[in-house]
Amino acid sequence: MFIFMILGLLAGIQAQGTPVFVQTGTDLLLEVQEPVVLERLNVLTWRVNGSVNVVRLIYDIETVVSESYKSRAEFSAQNHSLLLKNVQKRDSGVYRARVADKEITVAEYSVTVLDPVSGVKLTVKPCSSDSTKVTVICSTEDSLINNTFTCDTQTCSHEGGERAEIITPGASLDVYLENGSVICNHSNQVSSTRDIQKIEDLCVKPIEISGVGFSIYRLRIYVVSIGLVIMMCAVISVHVVEKLKKKKLTTTSPPTILCGEFDH
């Protein structure tokens, strides 16, 4: 019993026909998938969702397009294809071409009409001076995704992130790395849009010195600080030396000459 249920379910899925996705506002051509040979009084019909007639061809003589499709459907009596113009979401459904008298299905399509996806915005938050992590936020009008990457000067590896629920059915929002750039891609079956930013230079990997991690930012601070200390010591040393020289000159008296020494 269970096997028959599975087979029936599969048959129901297959009965929906070949899936076709089309963007709103474009034209859709549906062609027959089997040869069509009409005999006397045979009728070929294109229907949507099993009950709505789109067009009827009577023995290759008379073509009748339904009133609601006259301005937006064209039928070819030569190859029996159906052209739907400027499709809208209401045109989604299962389209089936059948030779009514023979109960033969010659084409079946499951048509889904979709709007193009909205644009995306990629925001990259640079890592701090003591971190190698950069946070990437990819957002659209109806969804949000966060991803964290660990970066060095040459590569970035994906670490993790959180994905919010996407409201638009059939759409996907992905963040990935390619050639040193982070890419946010928003797509569905009929369209895609992306935003790209370079992230190679946003983070610098810490340098290991004697087993202790120093970031380049901190290292620069240390070097500048040591340089300032050396300069201050040099200035103080020069000042002290000059002061000692002056003190030595003021404390040393010139030799005393007695006048009697010149009387002979």
Tab-separated table of C-alpha atoms in Angstrom:
chain	number	residue	atom	x	y	z
A	1	MET	CA	0.000	0.000	0.000
A	2	PHE	CA	2.807	2.378	0.958
A	3	ILE	CA	4.604	1.701	-2.355
A	4	PHE	CA	1.449	2.542	-4.309
A	5	MET	CA	1.117	5.801	-2.380
A	6	ILE	CA	4.706	6.765	-3.233
A	7	LEU	CA	4.205	5.877	-6.889
A	8	GLY	CA	1.009	7.909	-6.960
A	9	LEU	CA	2.795	10.886	-5.405
A	10	LEU	CA	5.616	10.667	-7.936
A	11	ALA	CA	3.119	10.404	-10.766
A	12	GLY	CA	1.358	13.493	-9.427
A	13	ILE	CA	4.644	15.417	-9.353
A	14	GLN	CA	5.547	14.324	-12.883
A	15	ALA	CA	2.048	15.248	-14.070
A	16	GLN	CA	2.791	18.904	-13.391
A	17	GLY	CA	4.947	18.967	-16.514
A	18	THR	CA	8.298	20.535	-17.357
A	19	PRO	CA	9.120	23.403	-14.944
A	20	VAL	CA	9.571	26.781	-16.647
A	21	PHE	CA	10.529	30.013	-14.898
A	22	VAL	CA	10.006	33.329	-16.632
A	23	GLN	CA	10.457	36.964	-15.604
A	24	THR	CA	7.459	39.266	-15.461
A	25	GLY	CA	7.031	41.453	-18.513
A	26	THR	CA	8.765	39.073	-20.925
A	27	ASP	CA	7.383	36.726	-23.600
A	28	LEU	CA	7.090	32.961	-23.170
A	29	LEU	CA	7.085	30.436	-26.014
A	30	LEU	CA	5.566	27.013	-25.291
A	31	GLU	CA	6.219	24.361	-27.916
A	32	VAL	CA	4.659	20.941	-28.372
A	33	GLN	CA	6.808	18.059	-27.151
A	34	GLU	CA	5.272	15.380	-29.354
A	35	PRO	CA	4.400	15.316	-33.074
A	36	VAL	CA	0.843	16.489	-33.754
A	37	VAL	CA	-1.233	14.853	-36.496
A	38	LEU	CA	-4.806	16.065	-36.669
A	39	GLU	CA	-7.377	13.997	-38.488
A	40	ARG	CA	-10.804	15.092	-39.575
A	41	LEU	CA	-12.721	16.816	-36.755
A	42	ASN	CA	-9.796	16.483	-34.319
A	43	VAL	CA	-9.329	19.418	-31.909
A	44	LEU	CA	-6.043	20.585	-30.401
A	45	THR	CA	-6.420	22.681	-27.255
A	46	TRP	CA	-4.002	24.642	-25.082
A	47	ARG	CA	-5.377	24.931	-21.546
A	48	VAL	CA	-4.074	26.358	-18.281
A	49	ASN	CA	-4.746	24.636	-14.950
A	50	GLY	CA	-6.917	22.033	-16.682
A	51	SER	CA	-10.011	24.148	-17.219
A	52	VAL	CA	-9.244	27.516	-18.828
A	53	ASN	CA	-9.010	27.419	-22.610
A	54	VAL	CA	-6.285	29.545	-24.158
A	55	VAL	CA	-6.633	28.466	-27.770
A	56	ARG	CA	-8.390	25.775	-29.818
A	57	LEU	CA	-7.393	24.492	-33.256
A	58	ILE	CA	-10.051	22.534	-35.169
A	59	TYR	CA	-8.555	20.166	-37.752
A	60	ASP	CA	-5.934	22.688	-38.931
A	61	ILE	CA	-8.781	24.819	-40.285
A	62	GLU	CA	-10.085	27.141	-37.590
A	63	THR	CA	-8.179	28.716	-34.713
A	64	VAL	CA	-10.124	30.144	-31.775
A	65	VAL	CA	-8.292	32.225	-29.142
A	66	SER	CA	-10.149	32.806	-25.886
A	67	GLU	CA	-11.396	36.356	-25.304
A	68	SER	CA	-9.156	36.899	-22.257
A	69	TYR	CA	-6.047	35.939	-24.279
A	70	LYS	CA	-6.729	37.618	-27.635
A	71	SER	CA	-4.419	40.581	-26.990
A	72	ARG	CA	-1.614	38.603	-25.379
A	73	ALA	CA	-1.448	35.160	-26.963
A	74	GLU	CA	-0.390	33.995	-30.416
A	75	PHE	CA	-0.831	30.484	-31.788
A	76	SER	CA	1.077	28.943	-34.693
A	77	ALA	CA	-1.028	26.615	-36.813
A	78	GLN	CA	2.155	25.310	-38.473
A	79	ASN	CA	4.059	24.034	-35.427
A	80	HIS	CA	1.223	24.309	-32.834
A	81	SER	CA	3.297	26.418	-30.436
A	82	LEU	CA	1.778	28.999	-28.064
A	83	LEU	CA	3.349	32.421	-27.456
A	84	LEU	CA	2.325	34.320	-24.324
A	85	LYS	CA	3.264	38.009	-24.443
A	86	ASN	CA	4.136	40.270	-21.497
A	87	VAL	CA	3.475	37.568	-18.914
A	88	GLN	CA	2.427	38.523	-15.397
A	89	LYS	CA	2.260	36.574	-12.146
A	90	ARG	CA	-1.379	35.699	-12.821
A	91	ASP	CA	-0.159	33.698	-15.837
A	92	SER	CA	1.564	31.136	-13.594
A	93	GLY	CA	0.072	27.657	-13.838
A	94	VAL	CA	0.165	24.318	-15.634
A	95	TYR	CA	-0.195	24.658	-19.415
A	96	ARG	CA	-1.201	21.538	-21.309
A	97	ALA	CA	-1.667	20.895	-25.042
A	98	ARG	CA	-3.943	17.966	-25.879
A	99	VAL	CA	-5.589	16.378	-28.874
A	100	ALA	CA	-9.024	16.188	-27.314
A	101	ASP	CA	-10.584	13.431	-29.421
A	102	LYS	CA	-7.588	11.122	-28.971
A	103	GLU	CA	-6.903	12.048	-25.309
A	104	ILE	CA	-3.260	12.551	-26.202
A	105	THR	CA	-1.113	15.077	-24.313
A	106	VAL	CA	1.537	16.591	-26.593
A	107	ALA	CA	2.921	19.261	-24.236
A	108	GLU	CA	2.825	20.068	-20.531
A	109	TYR	CA	4.607	22.893	-18.689
A	110	SER	CA	4.521	24.101	-15.114
A	111	VAL	CA	5.023	27.854	-15.543
A	112	THR	CA	6.110	30.164	-12.728
A	113	VAL	CA	6.283	33.901	-13.359
A	114	LEU	CA	8.685	35.732	-11.019
A	115	ASP	CA	9.680	39.331	-10.405
A	116	PRO	CA	13.396	40.149	-10.667
A	117	VAL	CA	15.198	40.209	-7.321
A	118	SER	CA	15.880	43.482	-5.539
A	119	GLY	CA	19.329	45.041	-5.293
A	120	VAL	CA	21.798	44.241	-2.520
A	121	LYS	CA	23.974	46.350	-0.258
A	122	LEU	CA	27.281	45.022	1.037
A	123	THR	CA	28.726	46.555	4.209
A	124	VAL	CA	32.234	45.577	5.359
A	125	LYS	CA	33.334	46.418	8.907
A	126	PRO	CA	37.176	46.476	9.138
A	127	CYS	CA	38.719	44.529	11.967
A	128	SER	CA	40.139	46.263	15.016
A	129	SER	CA	43.873	46.738	15.678
A	130	ASP	CA	44.132	43.554	17.733
A	131	SER	CA	41.861	41.312	15.628
A	132	THR	CA	41.998	39.500	12.308
A	133	LYS	CA	38.231	39.232	11.889
A	134	VAL	CA	36.235	41.275	9.428
A	135	THR	CA	32.424	41.278	9.555
A	136	VAL	CA	30.504	41.346	6.296
A	137	ILE	CA	26.815	42.296	6.213
A	138	CYS	CA	24.812	41.623	3.060
A	139	SER	CA	21.288	43.014	3.032
A	140	THR	CA	18.290	43.393	0.710
A	141	GLU	CA	14.868	44.912	1.152
A	142	ASP	CA	13.440	41.664	2.482
A	143	SER	CA	16.325	39.781	4.074
A	144	LEU	CA	19.627	40.123	5.911
A	145	ILE	CA	22.706	37.952	6.162
A	146	ASN	CA	25.848	38.321	8.300
A	147	ASN	CA	29.123	36.519	7.683
A	148	THR	CA	32.443	36.678	9.531
A	149	PHE	CA	35.811	36.145	7.825
A	150	THR	CA	39.302	35.738	9.275
A	151	CYS	CA	41.760	37.591	7.051
A	152	ASP	CA	45.464	38.087	6.561
A	153	THR	CA	47.311	40.122	3.940
A	154	GLN	CA	46.664	37.585	1.174
A	155	THR	CA	43.627	35.453	1.920
A	156	CYS	CA	40.397	35.415	3.889
A	157	SER	CA	38.706	32.290	5.166
A	158	HIS	CA	35.039	31.951	6.082
A	159	GLU	CA	34.453	31.559	9.794
A	160	GLY	CA	30.702	31.640	10.201
A	161	GLY	CA	27.630	33.811	10.214
A	162	GLU	CA	23.917	34.136	10.674
A	163	ARG	CA	21.265	34.136	7.982
A	164	ALA	CA	17.897	35.760	8.529
A	165	GLU	CA	14.748	34.316	7.011
A	166	ILE	CA	14.282	35.331	3.380
A	167	ILE	CA	10.772	36.586	2.764
A	168	THR	CA	10.736	36.414	-1.057
A	169	PRO	CA	9.890	32.834	-2.179
A	170	GLY	CA	12.429	31.175	-4.452
A	171	ALA	CA	15.163	33.753	-3.785
A	172	SER	CA	18.589	33.044	-2.318
A	173	LEU	CA	21.121	35.356	-0.668
A	174	ASP	CA	24.751	34.224	-0.494
A	175	VAL	CA	28.078	35.696	0.647
A	176	TYR	CA	31.350	34.197	-0.578
A	177	LEU	CA	34.994	35.031	-1.321
A	178	GLU	CA	36.547	35.207	-4.769
A	179	ASN	CA	39.998	36.550	-5.721
A	180	GLY	CA	40.402	38.624	-2.580
A	181	SER	CA	36.936	40.157	-2.813
A	182	VAL	CA	33.798	39.452	-0.835
A	183	ILE	CA	30.704	39.031	-3.003
A	184	CYS	CA	27.078	39.327	-1.935
A	185	ASN	CA	24.769	37.677	-4.468
A	186	HIS	CA	20.955	37.878	-4.509
A	187	SER	CA	19.266	35.655	-7.084
A	188	ASN	CA	16.248	33.636	-8.107
A	189	GLN	CA	15.492	31.478	-11.160
A	190	VAL	CA	15.127	34.470	-13.524
A	191	SER	CA	17.535	37.177	-12.291
A	192	SER	CA	20.484	38.003	-10.050
A	193	THR	CA	22.230	41.050	-8.618
A	194	ARG	CA	25.482	41.400	-6.648
A	195	ASP	CA	27.712	43.792	-4.741
A	196	ILE	CA	31.495	43.343	-4.554
A	197	GLN	CA	34.157	44.836	-2.264
A	198	LYS	CA	37.870	44.204	-1.865
A	199	ILE	CA	38.793	43.061	1.653
A	200	GLU	CA	42.418	41.969	1.279
A	201	ASP	CA	43.811	45.097	2.965
A	202	LEU	CA	41.228	45.552	5.702
A	203	CYS	CA	43.010	43.333	8.213
A	204	VAL	CA	46.660	42.624	8.941
A	205	LYS	CA	47.714	39.403	10.618
A	206	PRO	CA	49.632	39.801	13.928
A	207	ILE	CA	53.406	39.247	13.835
A	208	GLU	CA	54.776	36.690	16.259
A	209	ILE	CA	57.812	37.975	18.236
A	210	SER	CA	59.336	35.572	20.742
A	211	GLY	CA	56.061	33.758	21.085
A	212	VAL	CA	54.091	36.931	21.853
A	213	GLY	CA	51.577	38.310	19.387
A	214	PHE	CA	52.091	41.940	18.379
A	215	SER	CA	49.908	43.660	15.830
A	216	ILE	CA	51.626	46.042	13.425
A	217	TYR	CA	49.582	48.874	14.902
A	218	ARG	CA	50.900	48.175	18.387
A	219	LEU	CA	54.406	47.639	17.061
A	220	ARG	CA	54.349	51.080	15.466
A	221	ILE	CA	53.268	52.612	18.776
A	222	TYR	CA	56.113	50.841	20.583
A	223	VAL	CA	58.704	51.969	18.025
A	224	VAL	CA	57.513	55.591	18.107
A	225	SER	CA	57.443	55.568	21.913
A	226	ILE	CA	60.971	54.179	22.162
A	227	GLY	CA	62.157	56.754	19.615
A	228	LEU	CA	60.627	59.597	21.632
A	229	VAL	CA	62.267	58.327	24.823
A	230	ILE	CA	65.681	58.168	23.106
A	231	MET	CA	65.251	61.700	21.742
A	232	MET	CA	64.267	63.045	25.167
A	233	CYS	CA	67.236	61.319	26.769
A	234	ALA	CA	69.563	62.835	24.171
A	235	VAL	CA	68.186	66.347	24.721
A	236	ILE	CA	68.460	66.009	28.498
A	237	SER	CA	72.017	64.673	28.183
A	238	VAL	CA	73.108	67.627	26.024
A	239	HIS	CA	71.516	70.073	28.453
A	240	VAL	CA	73.237	68.462	31.445
A	241	VAL	CA	76.634	68.460	29.704
A	242	GLU	CA	76.316	72.159	28.780
A	243	LYS	CA	75.325	73.036	32.323
A	244	LEU	CA	78.310	71.159	33.773
A	245	LYS	CA	80.689	72.945	31.386
A	246	LYS	CA	79.376	76.360	32.439
A	247	LYS	CA	79.664	75.458	36.108
A	248	LYS	CA	83.266	74.320	35.664
A	249	LEU	CA	84.268	77.596	33.969
A	250	THR	CA	82.757	79.763	36.711
A	251	THR	CA	84.451	77.834	39.540
A	252	THR	CA	88.008	77.845	38.031
A	253	SER	CA	90.033	81.108	39.013
A	254	PRO	CA	92.808	82.605	36.803
A	255	PRO	CA	96.478	82.471	38.212
A	256	THR	CA	97.582	85.445	40.541
A	257	ILE	CA	100.678	87.450	39.430
A	258	LEU	CA	102.659	89.380	42.096
A	259	CYS	CA	104.073	92.717	41.102
A	260	GLY	CA	107.273	92.179	43.106
A	261	GLU	CA	108.195	89.341	40.936
A	262	PHE	CA	108.946	91.783	38.116
A	263	ASP	CA	111.260	94.101	40.248
A	264	HIS	CA	114.837	93.119	40.147
